[in-house]
JSON list of C-alpha atoms in Angstrom, two decimals:
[
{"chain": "A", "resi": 1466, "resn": "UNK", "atom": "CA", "xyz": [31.62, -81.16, -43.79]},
{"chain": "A", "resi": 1467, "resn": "UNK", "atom": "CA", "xyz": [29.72, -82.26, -41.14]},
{"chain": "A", "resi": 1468, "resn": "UNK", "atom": "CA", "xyz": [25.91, -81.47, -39.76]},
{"chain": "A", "resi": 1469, "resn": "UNK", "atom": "CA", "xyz": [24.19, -78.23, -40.67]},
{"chain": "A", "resi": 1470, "resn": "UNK", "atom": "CA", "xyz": [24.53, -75.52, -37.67]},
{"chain": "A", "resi": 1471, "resn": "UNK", "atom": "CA", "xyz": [23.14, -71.89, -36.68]},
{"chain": "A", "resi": 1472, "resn": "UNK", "atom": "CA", "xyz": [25.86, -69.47, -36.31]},
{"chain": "A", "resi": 1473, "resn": "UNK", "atom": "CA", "xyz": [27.14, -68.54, -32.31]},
{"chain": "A", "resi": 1474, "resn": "UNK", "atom": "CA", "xyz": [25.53, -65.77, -32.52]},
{"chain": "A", "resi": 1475, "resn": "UNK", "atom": "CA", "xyz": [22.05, -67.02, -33.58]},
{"chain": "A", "resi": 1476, "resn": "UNK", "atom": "CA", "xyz": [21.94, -69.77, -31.09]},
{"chain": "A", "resi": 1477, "resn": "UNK", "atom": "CA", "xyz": [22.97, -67.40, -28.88]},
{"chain": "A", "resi": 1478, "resn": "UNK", "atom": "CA", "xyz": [20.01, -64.99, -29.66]},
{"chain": "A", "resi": 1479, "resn": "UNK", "atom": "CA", "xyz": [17.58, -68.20, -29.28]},
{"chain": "A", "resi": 1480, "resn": "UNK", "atom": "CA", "xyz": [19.24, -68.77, -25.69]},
{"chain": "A", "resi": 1481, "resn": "UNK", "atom": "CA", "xyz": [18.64, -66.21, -24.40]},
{"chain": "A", "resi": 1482, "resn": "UNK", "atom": "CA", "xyz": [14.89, -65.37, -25.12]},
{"chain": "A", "resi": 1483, "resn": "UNK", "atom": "CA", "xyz": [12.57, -68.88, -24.39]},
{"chain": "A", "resi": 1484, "resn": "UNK", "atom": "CA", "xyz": [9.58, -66.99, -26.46]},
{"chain": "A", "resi": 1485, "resn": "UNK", "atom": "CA", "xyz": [11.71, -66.05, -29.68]},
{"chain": "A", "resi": 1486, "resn": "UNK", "atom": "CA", "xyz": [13.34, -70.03, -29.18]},
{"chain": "A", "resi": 1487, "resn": "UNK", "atom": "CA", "xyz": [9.61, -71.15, -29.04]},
{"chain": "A", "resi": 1488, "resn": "UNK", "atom": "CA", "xyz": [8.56, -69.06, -32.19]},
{"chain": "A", "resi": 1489, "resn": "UNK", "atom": "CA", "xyz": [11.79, -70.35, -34.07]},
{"chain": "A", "resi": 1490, "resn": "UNK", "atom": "CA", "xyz": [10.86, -74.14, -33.22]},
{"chain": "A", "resi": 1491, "resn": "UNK", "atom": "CA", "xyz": [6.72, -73.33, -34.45]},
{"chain": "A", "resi": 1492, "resn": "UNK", "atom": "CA", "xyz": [8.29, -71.73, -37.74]},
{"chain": "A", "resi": 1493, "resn": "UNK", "atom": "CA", "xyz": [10.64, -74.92, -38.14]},
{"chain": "A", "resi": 1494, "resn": "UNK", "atom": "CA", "xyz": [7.71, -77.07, -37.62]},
{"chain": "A", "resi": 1495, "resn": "UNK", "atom": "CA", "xyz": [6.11, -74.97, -40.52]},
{"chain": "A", "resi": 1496, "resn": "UNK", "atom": "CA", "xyz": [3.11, -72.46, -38.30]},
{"chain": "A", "resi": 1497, "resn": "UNK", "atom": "CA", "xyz": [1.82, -69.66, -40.14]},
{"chain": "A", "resi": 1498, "resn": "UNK", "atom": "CA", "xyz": [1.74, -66.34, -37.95]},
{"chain": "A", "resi": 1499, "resn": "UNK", "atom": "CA", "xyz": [-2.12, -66.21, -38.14]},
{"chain": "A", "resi": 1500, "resn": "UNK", "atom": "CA", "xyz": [-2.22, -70.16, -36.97]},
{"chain": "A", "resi": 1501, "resn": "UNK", "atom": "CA", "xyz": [0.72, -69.05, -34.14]},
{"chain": "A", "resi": 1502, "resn": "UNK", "atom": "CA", "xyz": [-1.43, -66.39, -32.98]},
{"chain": "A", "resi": 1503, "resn": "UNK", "atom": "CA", "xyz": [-4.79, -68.42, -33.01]},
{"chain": "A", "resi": 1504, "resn": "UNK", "atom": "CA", "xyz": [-3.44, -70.94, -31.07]},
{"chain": "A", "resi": 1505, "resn": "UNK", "atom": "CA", "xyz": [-0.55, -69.66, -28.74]},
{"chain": "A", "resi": 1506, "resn": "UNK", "atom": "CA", "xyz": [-1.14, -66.97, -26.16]},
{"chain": "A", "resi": 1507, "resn": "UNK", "atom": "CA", "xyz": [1.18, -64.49, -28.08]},
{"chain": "A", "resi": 1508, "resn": "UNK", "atom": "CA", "xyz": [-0.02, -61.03, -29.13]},
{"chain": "A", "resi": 1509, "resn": "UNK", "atom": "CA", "xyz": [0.27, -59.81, -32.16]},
{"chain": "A", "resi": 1510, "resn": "UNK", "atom": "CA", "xyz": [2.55, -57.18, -31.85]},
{"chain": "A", "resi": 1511, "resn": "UNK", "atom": "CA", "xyz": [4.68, -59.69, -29.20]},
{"chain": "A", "resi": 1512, "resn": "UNK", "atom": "CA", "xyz": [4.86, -62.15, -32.75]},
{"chain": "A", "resi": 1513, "resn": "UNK", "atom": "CA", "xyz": [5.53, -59.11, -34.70]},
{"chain": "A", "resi": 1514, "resn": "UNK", "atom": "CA", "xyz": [8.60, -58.44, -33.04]},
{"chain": "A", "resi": 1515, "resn": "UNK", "atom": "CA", "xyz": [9.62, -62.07, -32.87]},
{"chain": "A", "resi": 1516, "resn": "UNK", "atom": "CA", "xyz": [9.37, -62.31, -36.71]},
{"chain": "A", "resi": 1517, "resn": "UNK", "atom": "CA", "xyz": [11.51, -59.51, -37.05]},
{"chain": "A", "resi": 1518, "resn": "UNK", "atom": "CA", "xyz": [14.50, -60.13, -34.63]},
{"chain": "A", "resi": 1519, "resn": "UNK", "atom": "CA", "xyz": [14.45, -63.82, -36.29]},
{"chain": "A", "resi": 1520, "resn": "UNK", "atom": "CA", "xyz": [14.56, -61.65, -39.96]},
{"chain": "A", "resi": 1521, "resn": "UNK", "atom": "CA", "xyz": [17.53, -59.80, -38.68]},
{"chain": "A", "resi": 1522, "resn": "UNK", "atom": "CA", "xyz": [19.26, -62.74, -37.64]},
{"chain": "A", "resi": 1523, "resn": "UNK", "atom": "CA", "xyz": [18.95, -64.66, -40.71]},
{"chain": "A", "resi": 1524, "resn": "UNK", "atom": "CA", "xyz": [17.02, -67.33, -39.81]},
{"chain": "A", "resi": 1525, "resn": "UNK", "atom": "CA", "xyz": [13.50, -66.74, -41.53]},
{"chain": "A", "resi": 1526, "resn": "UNK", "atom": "CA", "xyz": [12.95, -64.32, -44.21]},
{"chain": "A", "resi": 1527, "resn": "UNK", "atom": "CA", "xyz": [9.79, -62.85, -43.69]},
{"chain": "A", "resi": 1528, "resn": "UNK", "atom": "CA", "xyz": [7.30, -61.25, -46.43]},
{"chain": "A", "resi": 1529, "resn": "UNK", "atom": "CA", "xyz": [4.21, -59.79, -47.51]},
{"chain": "A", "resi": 1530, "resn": "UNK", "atom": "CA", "xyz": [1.02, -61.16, -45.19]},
{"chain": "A", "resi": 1531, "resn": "UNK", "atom": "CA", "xyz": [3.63, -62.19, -42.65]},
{"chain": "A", "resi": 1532, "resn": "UNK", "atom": "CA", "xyz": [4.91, -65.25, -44.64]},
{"chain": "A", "resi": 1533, "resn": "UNK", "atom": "CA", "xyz": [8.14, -66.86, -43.22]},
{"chain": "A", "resi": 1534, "resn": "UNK", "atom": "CA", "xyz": [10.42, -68.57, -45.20]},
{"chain": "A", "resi": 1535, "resn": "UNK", "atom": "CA", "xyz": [13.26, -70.59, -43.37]},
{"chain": "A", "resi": 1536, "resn": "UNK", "atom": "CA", "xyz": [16.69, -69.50, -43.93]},
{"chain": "A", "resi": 1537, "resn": "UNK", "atom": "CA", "xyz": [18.59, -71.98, -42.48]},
{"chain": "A", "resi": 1538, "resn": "UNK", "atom": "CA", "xyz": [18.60, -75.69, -43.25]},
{"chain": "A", "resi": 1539, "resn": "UNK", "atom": "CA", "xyz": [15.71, -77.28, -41.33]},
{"chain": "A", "resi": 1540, "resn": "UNK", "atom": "CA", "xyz": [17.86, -80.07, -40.62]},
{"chain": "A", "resi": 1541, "resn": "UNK", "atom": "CA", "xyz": [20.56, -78.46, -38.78]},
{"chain": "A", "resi": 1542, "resn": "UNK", "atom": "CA", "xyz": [21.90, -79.55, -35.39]},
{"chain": "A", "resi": 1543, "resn": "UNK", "atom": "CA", "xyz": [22.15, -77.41, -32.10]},
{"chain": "A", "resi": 1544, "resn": "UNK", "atom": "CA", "xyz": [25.97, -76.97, -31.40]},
{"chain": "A", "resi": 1545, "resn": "UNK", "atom": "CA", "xyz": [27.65, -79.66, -29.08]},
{"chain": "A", "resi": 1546, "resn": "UNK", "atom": "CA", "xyz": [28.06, -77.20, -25.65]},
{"chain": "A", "resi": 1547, "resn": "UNK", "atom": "CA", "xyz": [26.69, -74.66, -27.65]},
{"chain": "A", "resi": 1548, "resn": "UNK", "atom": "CA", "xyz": [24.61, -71.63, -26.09]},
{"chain": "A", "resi": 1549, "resn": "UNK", "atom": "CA", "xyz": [20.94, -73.19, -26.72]},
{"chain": "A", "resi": 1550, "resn": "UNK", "atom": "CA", "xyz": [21.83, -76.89, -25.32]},
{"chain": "A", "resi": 1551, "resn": "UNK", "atom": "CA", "xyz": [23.62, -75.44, -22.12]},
{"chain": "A", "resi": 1552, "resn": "UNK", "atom": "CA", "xyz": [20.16, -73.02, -21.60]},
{"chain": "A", "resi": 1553, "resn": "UNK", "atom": "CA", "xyz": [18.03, -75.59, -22.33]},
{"chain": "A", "resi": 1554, "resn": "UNK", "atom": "CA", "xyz": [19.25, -79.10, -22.87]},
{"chain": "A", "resi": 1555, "resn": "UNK", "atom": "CA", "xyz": [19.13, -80.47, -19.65]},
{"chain": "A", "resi": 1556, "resn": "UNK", "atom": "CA", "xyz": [15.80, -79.17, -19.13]},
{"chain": "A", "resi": 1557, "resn": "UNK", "atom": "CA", "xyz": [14.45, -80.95, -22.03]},
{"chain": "A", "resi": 1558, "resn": "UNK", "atom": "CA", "xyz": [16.05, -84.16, -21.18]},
{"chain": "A", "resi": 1559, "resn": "UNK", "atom": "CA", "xyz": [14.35, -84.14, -17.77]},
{"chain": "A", "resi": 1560, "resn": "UNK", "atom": "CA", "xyz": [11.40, -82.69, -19.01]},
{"chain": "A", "resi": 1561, "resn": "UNK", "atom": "CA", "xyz": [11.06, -85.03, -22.02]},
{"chain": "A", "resi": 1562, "resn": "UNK", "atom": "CA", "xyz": [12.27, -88.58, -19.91]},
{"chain": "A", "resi": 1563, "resn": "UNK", "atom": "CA", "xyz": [9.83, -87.00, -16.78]},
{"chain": "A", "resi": 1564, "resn": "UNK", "atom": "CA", "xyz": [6.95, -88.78, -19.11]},
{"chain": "A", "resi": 1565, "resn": "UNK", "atom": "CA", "xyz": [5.73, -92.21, -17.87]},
{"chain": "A", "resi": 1566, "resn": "UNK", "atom": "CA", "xyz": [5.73, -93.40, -21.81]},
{"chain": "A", "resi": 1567, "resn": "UNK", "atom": "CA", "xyz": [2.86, -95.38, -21.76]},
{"chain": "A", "resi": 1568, "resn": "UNK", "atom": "CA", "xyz": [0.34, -93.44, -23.41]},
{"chain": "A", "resi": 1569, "resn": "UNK", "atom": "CA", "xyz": [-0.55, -93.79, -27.40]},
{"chain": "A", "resi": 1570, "resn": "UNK", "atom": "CA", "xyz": [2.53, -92.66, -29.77]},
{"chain": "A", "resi": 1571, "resn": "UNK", "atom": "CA", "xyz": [4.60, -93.30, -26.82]},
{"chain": "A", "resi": 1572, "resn": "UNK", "atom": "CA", "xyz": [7.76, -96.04, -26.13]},
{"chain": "A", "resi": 1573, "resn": "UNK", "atom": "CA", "xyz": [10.90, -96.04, -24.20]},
{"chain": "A", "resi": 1574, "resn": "UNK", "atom": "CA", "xyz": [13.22, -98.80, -24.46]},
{"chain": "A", "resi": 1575, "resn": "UNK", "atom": "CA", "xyz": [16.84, -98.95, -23.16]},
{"chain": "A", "resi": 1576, "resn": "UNK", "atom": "CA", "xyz": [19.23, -101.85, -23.98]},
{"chain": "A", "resi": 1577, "resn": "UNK", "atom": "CA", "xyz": [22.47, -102.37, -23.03]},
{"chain": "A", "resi": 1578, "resn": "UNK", "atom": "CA", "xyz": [24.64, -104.92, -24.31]},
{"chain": "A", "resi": 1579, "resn": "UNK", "atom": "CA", "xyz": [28.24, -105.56, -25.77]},
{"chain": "A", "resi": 1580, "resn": "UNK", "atom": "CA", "xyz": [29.13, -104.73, -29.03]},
{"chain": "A", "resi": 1581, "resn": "UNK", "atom": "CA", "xyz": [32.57, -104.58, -31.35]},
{"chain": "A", "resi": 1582, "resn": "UNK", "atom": "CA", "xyz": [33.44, -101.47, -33.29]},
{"chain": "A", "resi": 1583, "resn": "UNK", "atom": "CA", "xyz": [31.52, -102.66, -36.57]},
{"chain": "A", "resi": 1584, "resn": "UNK", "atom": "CA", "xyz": [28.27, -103.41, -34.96]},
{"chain": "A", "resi": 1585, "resn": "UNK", "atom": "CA", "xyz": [28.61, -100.10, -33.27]},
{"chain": "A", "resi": 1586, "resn": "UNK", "atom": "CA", "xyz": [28.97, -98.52, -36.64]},
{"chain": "A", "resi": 1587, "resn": "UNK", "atom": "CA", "xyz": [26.35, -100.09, -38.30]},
{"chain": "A", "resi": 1588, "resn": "UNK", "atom": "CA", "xyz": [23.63, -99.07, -35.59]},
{"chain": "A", "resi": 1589, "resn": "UNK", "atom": "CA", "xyz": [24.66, -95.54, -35.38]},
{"chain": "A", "resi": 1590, "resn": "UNK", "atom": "CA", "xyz": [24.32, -95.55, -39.28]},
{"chain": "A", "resi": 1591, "resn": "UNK", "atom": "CA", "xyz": [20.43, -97.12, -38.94]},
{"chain": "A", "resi": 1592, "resn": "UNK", "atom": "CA", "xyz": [19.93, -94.79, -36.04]},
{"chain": "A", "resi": 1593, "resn": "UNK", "atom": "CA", "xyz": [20.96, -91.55, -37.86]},
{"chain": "A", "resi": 1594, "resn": "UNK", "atom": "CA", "xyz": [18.59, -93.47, -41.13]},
{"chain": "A", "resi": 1595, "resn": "UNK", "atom": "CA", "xyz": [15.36, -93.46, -38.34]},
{"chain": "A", "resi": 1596, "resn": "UNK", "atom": "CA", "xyz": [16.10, -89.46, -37.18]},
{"chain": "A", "resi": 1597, "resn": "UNK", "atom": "CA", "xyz": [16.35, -89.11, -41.24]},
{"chain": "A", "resi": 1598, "resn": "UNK", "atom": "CA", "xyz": [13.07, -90.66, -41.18]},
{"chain": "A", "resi": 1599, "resn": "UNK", "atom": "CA", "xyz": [11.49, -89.19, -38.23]},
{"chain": "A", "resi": 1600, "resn": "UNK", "atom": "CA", "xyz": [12.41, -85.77, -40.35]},
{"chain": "A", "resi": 1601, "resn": "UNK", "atom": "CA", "xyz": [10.89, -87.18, -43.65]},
{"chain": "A", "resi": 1602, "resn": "UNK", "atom": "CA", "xyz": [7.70, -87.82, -42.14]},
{"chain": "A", "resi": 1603, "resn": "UNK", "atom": "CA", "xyz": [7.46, -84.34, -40.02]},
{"chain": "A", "resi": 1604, "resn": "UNK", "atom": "CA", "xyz": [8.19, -82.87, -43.73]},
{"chain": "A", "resi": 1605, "resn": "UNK", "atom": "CA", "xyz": [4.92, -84.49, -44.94]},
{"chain": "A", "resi": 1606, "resn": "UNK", "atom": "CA", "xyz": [2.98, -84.13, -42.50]},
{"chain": "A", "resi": 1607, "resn": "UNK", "atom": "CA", "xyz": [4.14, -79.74, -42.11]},
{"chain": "A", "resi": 1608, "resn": "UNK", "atom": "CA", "xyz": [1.18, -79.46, -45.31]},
{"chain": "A", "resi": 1609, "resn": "UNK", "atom": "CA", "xyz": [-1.63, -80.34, -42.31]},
{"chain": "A", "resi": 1610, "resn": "UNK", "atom": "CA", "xyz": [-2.55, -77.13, -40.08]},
{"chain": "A", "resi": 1611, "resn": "UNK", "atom": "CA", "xyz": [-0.35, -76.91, -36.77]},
{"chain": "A", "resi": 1612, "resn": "UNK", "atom": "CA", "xyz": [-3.64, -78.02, -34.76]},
{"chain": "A", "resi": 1613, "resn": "UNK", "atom": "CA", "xyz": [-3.86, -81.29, -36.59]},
{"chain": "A", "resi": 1614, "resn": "UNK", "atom": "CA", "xyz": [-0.35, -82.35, -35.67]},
{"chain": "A", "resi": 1615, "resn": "UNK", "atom": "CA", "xyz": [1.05, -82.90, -32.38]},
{"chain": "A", "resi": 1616, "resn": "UNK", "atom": "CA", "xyz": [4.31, -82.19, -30.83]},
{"chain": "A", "resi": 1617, "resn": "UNK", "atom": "CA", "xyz": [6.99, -85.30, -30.63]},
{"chain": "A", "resi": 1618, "resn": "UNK", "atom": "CA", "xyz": [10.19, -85.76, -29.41]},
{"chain": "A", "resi": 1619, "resn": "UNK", "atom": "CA", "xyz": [12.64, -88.50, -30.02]},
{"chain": "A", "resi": 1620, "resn": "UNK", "atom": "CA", "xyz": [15.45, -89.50, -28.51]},
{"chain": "A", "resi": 1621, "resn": "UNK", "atom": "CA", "xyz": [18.19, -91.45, -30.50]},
{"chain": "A", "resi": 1622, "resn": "UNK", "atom": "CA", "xyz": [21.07, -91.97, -28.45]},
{"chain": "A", "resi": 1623, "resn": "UNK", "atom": "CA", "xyz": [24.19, -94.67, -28.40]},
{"chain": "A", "resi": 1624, "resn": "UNK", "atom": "CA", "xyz": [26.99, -94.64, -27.16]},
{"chain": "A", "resi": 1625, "resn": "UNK", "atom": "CA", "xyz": [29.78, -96.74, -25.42]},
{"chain": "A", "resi": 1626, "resn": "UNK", "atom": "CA", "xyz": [28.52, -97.21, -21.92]},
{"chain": "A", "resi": 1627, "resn": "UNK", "atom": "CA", "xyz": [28.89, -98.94, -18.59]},
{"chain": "A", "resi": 1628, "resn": "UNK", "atom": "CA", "xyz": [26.81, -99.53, -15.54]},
{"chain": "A", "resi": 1629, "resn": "UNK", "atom": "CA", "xyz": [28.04, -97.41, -12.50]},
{"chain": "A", "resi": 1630, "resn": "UNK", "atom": "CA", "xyz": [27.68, -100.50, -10.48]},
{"chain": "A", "resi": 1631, "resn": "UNK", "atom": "CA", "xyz": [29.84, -102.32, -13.28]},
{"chain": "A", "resi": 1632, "resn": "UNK", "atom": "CA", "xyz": [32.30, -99.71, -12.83]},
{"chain": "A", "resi": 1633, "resn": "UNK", "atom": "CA", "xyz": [32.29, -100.39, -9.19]},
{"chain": "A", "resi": 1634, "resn": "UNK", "atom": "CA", "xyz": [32.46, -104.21, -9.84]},
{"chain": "A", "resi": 1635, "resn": "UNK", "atom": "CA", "xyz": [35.68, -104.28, -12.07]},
{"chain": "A", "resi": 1636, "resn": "UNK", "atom": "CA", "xyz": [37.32, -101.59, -9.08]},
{"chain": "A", "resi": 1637, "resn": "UNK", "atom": "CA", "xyz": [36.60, -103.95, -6.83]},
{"chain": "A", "resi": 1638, "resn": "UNK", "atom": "CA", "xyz": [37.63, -106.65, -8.56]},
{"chain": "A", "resi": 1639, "resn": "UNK", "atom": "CA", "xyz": [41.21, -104.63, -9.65]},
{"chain": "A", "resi": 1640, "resn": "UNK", "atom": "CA", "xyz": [41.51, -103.85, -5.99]},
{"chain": "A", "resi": 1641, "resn": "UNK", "atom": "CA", "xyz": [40.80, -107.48, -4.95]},
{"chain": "A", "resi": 1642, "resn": "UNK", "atom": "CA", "xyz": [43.41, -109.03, -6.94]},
{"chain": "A", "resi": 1643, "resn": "UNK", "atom": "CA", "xyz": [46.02, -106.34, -6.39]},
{"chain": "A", "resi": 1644, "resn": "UNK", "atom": "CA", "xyz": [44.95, -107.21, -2.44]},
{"chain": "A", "resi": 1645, "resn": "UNK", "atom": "CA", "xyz": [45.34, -110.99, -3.22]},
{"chain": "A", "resi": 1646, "resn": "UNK", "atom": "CA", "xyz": [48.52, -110.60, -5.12]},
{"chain": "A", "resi": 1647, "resn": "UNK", "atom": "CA", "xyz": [50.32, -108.49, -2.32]},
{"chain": "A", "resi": 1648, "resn": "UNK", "atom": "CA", "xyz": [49.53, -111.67, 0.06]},
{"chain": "A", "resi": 1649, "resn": "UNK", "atom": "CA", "xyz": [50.61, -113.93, -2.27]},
{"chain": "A", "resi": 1650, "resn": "UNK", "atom": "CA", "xyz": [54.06, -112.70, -2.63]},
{"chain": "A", "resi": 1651, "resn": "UNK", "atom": "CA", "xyz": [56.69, -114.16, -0.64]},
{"chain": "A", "resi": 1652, "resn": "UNK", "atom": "CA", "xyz": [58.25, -111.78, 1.87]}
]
């Protein structure tokens, strides 16, 4: 069936307002309105509203001593050219890879090497086990007040890939025998 997904039209609502998108990702993260307002500069009436225009769209429902429960799985995935990652997503991948990645909690490693189809399968499979994971643990941790957790991003990524300046190499190289073989026929 595939990942979990928001509807076009709720992504769409989270697109276009970057307050009611950051209230969405605190109430995913499990924040209580009173520790959203304690610690956010949000007013109360501001979170009021945000609560209910994420009620209306389906994606919390929201009760008595402004409890929200998420509606949607918490494990979904933003749509693939979908409204929220072309408003945001290249943003966050600047603003996320921007870091210099050498604090505490932090690590950025990039390899690049050959692999057949099989290998390539079995990565992707631990890869999409260590986001799994990475969910687990945010799940255990959501019990601890928002101010005793910190924000993290991580950034899973493979996929078949080349070098620019390999590119360039194997043109050149194509070019340079089609070159040689020209002067090597007979005229």
């Amino acid at each position: 069936a595939g990942p979990a997904q928001l509807t076009p039209e709720q992504e769409t609502l989270l697109a276009r307002d970057e307050r009611l998108l950051s209230v969405f990702w605190l109430l995913l993260n499990d924040w209580s309105f009173d520790e959203i307002q304690q610690e956010f500069a949000i007013a109360r009436a501001e979170l009021t509203l945000a609560f209910a225009r994420l009620a209306r769209a389906r994606l919390i429902d929201w009760g008595p001593r402004e409890r929200a429960r998420l509606v949607v799985p918490r494990d979904f995935q933003w749509r693939a050219g979908g409204p929220v990652k072309k408003a945001y997503g290249a943003r966050v991948m600047q603003e996320f890879l921007g870091g210099r990645f050498d604090g505490a909690g932090e690590l950025l490693r990039f390899e690049a090497r050959d692999l057949s189809p099989d290998s390539a399968a079995v990565l992707r499979r631990k890869l999409e086990r260590l986001a799994a994971e990475f969910n687990e643990a945010a799940e255990v941790d959501s019990t601890l007040p928002g101010r005793r957790r910190t924000a993290f991003g991580l950034l899973v990524a493979c996929r078949p890939w080349e070098f620019s300046v390999m590119i360039a190499l194997k043109k050149r190289k194509s070019a340079g025998a089609q070159a040689e073989g020209s002067r090597s026929k007979p005229a």
